[in-house]
mmCIF file of C-alpha atoms in Angstrom:
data_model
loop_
_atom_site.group_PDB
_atom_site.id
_atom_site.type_symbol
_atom_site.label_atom_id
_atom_site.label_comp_id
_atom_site.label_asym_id
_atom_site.label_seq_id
_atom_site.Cartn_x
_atom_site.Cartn_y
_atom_site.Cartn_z
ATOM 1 C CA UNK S 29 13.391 2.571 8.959
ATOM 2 C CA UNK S 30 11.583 -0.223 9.839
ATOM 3 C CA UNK S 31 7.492 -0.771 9.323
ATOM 4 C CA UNK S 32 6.564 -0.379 13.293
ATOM 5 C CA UNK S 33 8.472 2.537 13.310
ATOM 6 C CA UNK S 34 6.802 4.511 10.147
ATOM 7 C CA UNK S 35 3.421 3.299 11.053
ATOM 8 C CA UNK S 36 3.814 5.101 14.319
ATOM 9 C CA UNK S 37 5.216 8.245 12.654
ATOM 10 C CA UNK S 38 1.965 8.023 10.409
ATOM 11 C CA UNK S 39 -0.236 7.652 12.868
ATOM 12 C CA UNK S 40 1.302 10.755 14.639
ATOM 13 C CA UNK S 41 0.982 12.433 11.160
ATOM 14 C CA UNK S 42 -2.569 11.604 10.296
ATOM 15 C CA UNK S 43 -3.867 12.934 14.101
ATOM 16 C CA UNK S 44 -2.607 16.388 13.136
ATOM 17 C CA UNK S 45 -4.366 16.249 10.333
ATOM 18 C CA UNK S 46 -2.207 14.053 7.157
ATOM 19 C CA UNK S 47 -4.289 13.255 4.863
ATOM 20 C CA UNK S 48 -2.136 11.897 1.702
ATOM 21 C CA UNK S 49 1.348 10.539 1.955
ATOM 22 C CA UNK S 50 4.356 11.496 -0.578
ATOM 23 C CA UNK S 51 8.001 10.552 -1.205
ATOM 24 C CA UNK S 52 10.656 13.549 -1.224
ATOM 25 C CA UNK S 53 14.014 13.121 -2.309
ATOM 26 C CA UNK S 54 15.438 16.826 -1.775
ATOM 27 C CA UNK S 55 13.251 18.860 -3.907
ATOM 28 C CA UNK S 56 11.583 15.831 -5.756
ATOM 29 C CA UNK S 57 8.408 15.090 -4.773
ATOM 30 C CA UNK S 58 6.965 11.752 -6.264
ATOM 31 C CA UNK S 59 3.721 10.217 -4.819
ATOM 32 C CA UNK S 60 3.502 5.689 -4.549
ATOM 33 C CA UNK S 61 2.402 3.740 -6.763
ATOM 34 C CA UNK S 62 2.691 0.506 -4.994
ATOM 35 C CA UNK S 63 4.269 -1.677 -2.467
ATOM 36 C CA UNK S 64 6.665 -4.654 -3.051
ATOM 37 C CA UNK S 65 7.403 -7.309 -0.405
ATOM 38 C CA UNK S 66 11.045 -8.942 -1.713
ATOM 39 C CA UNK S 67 10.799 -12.814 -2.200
ATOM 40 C CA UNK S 68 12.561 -13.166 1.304
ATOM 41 C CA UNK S 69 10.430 -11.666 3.342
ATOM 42 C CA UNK S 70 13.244 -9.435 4.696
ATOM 43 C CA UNK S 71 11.979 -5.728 3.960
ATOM 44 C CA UNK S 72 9.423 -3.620 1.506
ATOM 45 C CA UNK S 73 9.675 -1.338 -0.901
ATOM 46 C CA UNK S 74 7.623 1.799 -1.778
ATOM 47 C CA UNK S 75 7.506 2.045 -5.488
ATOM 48 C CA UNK S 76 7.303 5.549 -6.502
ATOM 49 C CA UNK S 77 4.584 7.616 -9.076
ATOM 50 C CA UNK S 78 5.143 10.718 -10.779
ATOM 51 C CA UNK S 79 1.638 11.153 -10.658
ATOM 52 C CA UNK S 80 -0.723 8.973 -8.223
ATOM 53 C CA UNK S 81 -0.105 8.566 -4.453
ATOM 54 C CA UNK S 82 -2.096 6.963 -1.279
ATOM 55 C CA UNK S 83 -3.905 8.408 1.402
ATOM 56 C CA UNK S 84 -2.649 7.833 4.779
ATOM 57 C CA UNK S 85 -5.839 5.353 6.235
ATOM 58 C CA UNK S 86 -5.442 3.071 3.060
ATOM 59 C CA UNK S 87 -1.672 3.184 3.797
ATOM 60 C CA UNK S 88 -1.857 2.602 7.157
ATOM 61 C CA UNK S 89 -4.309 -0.658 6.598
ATOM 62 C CA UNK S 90 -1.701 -2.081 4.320
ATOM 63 C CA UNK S 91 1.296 -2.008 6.385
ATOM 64 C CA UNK S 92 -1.049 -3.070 9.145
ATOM 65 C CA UNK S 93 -1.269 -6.399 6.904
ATOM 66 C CA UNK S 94 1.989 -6.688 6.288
ATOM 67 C CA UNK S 95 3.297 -6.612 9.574
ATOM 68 C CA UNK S 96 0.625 -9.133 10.420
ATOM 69 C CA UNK S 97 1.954 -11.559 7.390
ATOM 70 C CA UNK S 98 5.432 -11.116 7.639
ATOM 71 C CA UNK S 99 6.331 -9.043 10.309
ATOM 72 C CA UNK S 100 8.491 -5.667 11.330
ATOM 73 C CA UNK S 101 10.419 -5.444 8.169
ATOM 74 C CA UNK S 102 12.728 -2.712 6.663
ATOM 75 C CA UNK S 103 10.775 -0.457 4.455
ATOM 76 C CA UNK S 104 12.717 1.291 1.599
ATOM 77 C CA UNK S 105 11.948 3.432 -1.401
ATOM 78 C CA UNK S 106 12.350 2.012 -5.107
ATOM 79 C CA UNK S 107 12.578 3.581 -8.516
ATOM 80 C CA UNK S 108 11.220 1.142 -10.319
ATOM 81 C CA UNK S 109 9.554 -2.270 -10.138
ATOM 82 C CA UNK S 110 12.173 -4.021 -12.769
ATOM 83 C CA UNK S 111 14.913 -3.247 -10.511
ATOM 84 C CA UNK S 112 13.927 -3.387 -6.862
ATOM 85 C CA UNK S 113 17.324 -3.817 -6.079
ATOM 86 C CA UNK S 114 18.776 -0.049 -6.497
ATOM 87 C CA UNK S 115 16.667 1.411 -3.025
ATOM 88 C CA UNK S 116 16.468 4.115 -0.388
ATOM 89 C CA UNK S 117 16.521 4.311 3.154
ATOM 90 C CA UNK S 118 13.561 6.102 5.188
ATOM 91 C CA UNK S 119 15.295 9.000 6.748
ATOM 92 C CA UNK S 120 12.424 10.212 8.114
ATOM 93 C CA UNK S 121 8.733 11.844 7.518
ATOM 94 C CA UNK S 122 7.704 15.192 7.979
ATOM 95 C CA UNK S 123 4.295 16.792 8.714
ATOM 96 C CA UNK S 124 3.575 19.824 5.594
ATOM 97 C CA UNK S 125 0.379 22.040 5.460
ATOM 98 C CA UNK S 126 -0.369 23.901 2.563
ATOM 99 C CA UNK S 127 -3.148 26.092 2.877
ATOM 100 C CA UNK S 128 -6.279 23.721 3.655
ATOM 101 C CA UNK S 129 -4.217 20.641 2.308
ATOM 102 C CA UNK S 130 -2.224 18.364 4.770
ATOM 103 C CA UNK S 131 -0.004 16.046 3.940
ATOM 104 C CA UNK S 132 3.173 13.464 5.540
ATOM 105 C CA UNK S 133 6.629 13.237 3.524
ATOM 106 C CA UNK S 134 8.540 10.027 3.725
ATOM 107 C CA UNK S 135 12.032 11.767 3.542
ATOM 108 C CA UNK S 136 14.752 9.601 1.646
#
């Protein structure tokens, strides 16, 4: 998926109500730790947490910068920052409410 595309997906997500934003891989559910631009300039990568994630606003601003500094890029999901190389494709995100808590899925 490329970053024009998720941003508007998040956007859609946070007006009904997202609030934090988490990777799921089939029943995995891992939150992101950071966010890699490759050397090239050709795409990003989401680097995923076991344990910390970002809230949609702050995630939003950053891809907003991105896309300002390099442009609509691809936007995949890593493993781990030592070997950017093994990634994931955005399938697609999802909107989830549990209870009072809201939150948007980027589905790999």
């Amino acid at each position: 998926m490329d970053l024009l595309t998720l941003k508007n997906k998040l956007e859609k997500g946070r007006y009904l109500g997202g609030k934090e934003i988490y990777i799921k891989s089939g029943d995995v559910i891992c939150g992101i730790e950071s966010i890699y631009k490759d050397k090239d300039n050709k795409y990003i990568a989401l680097l995923k947490s076991k344990e910390e994630t970002i809230l949609v606003d702050d995630f939003l601003e950053i891809i907003e910068q991105i896309n300002n500094e390099i442009g609509n890029v691809d936007v995949f999901i890593s493993d781990s920052e030592y070997n950017r190389e093994e990634k994931n494709e955005v399938e697609s995100i999802e909107f989830a409410q549990y209870e009072t808590m809201k939150v948007l899925f980027i589905n790999i």
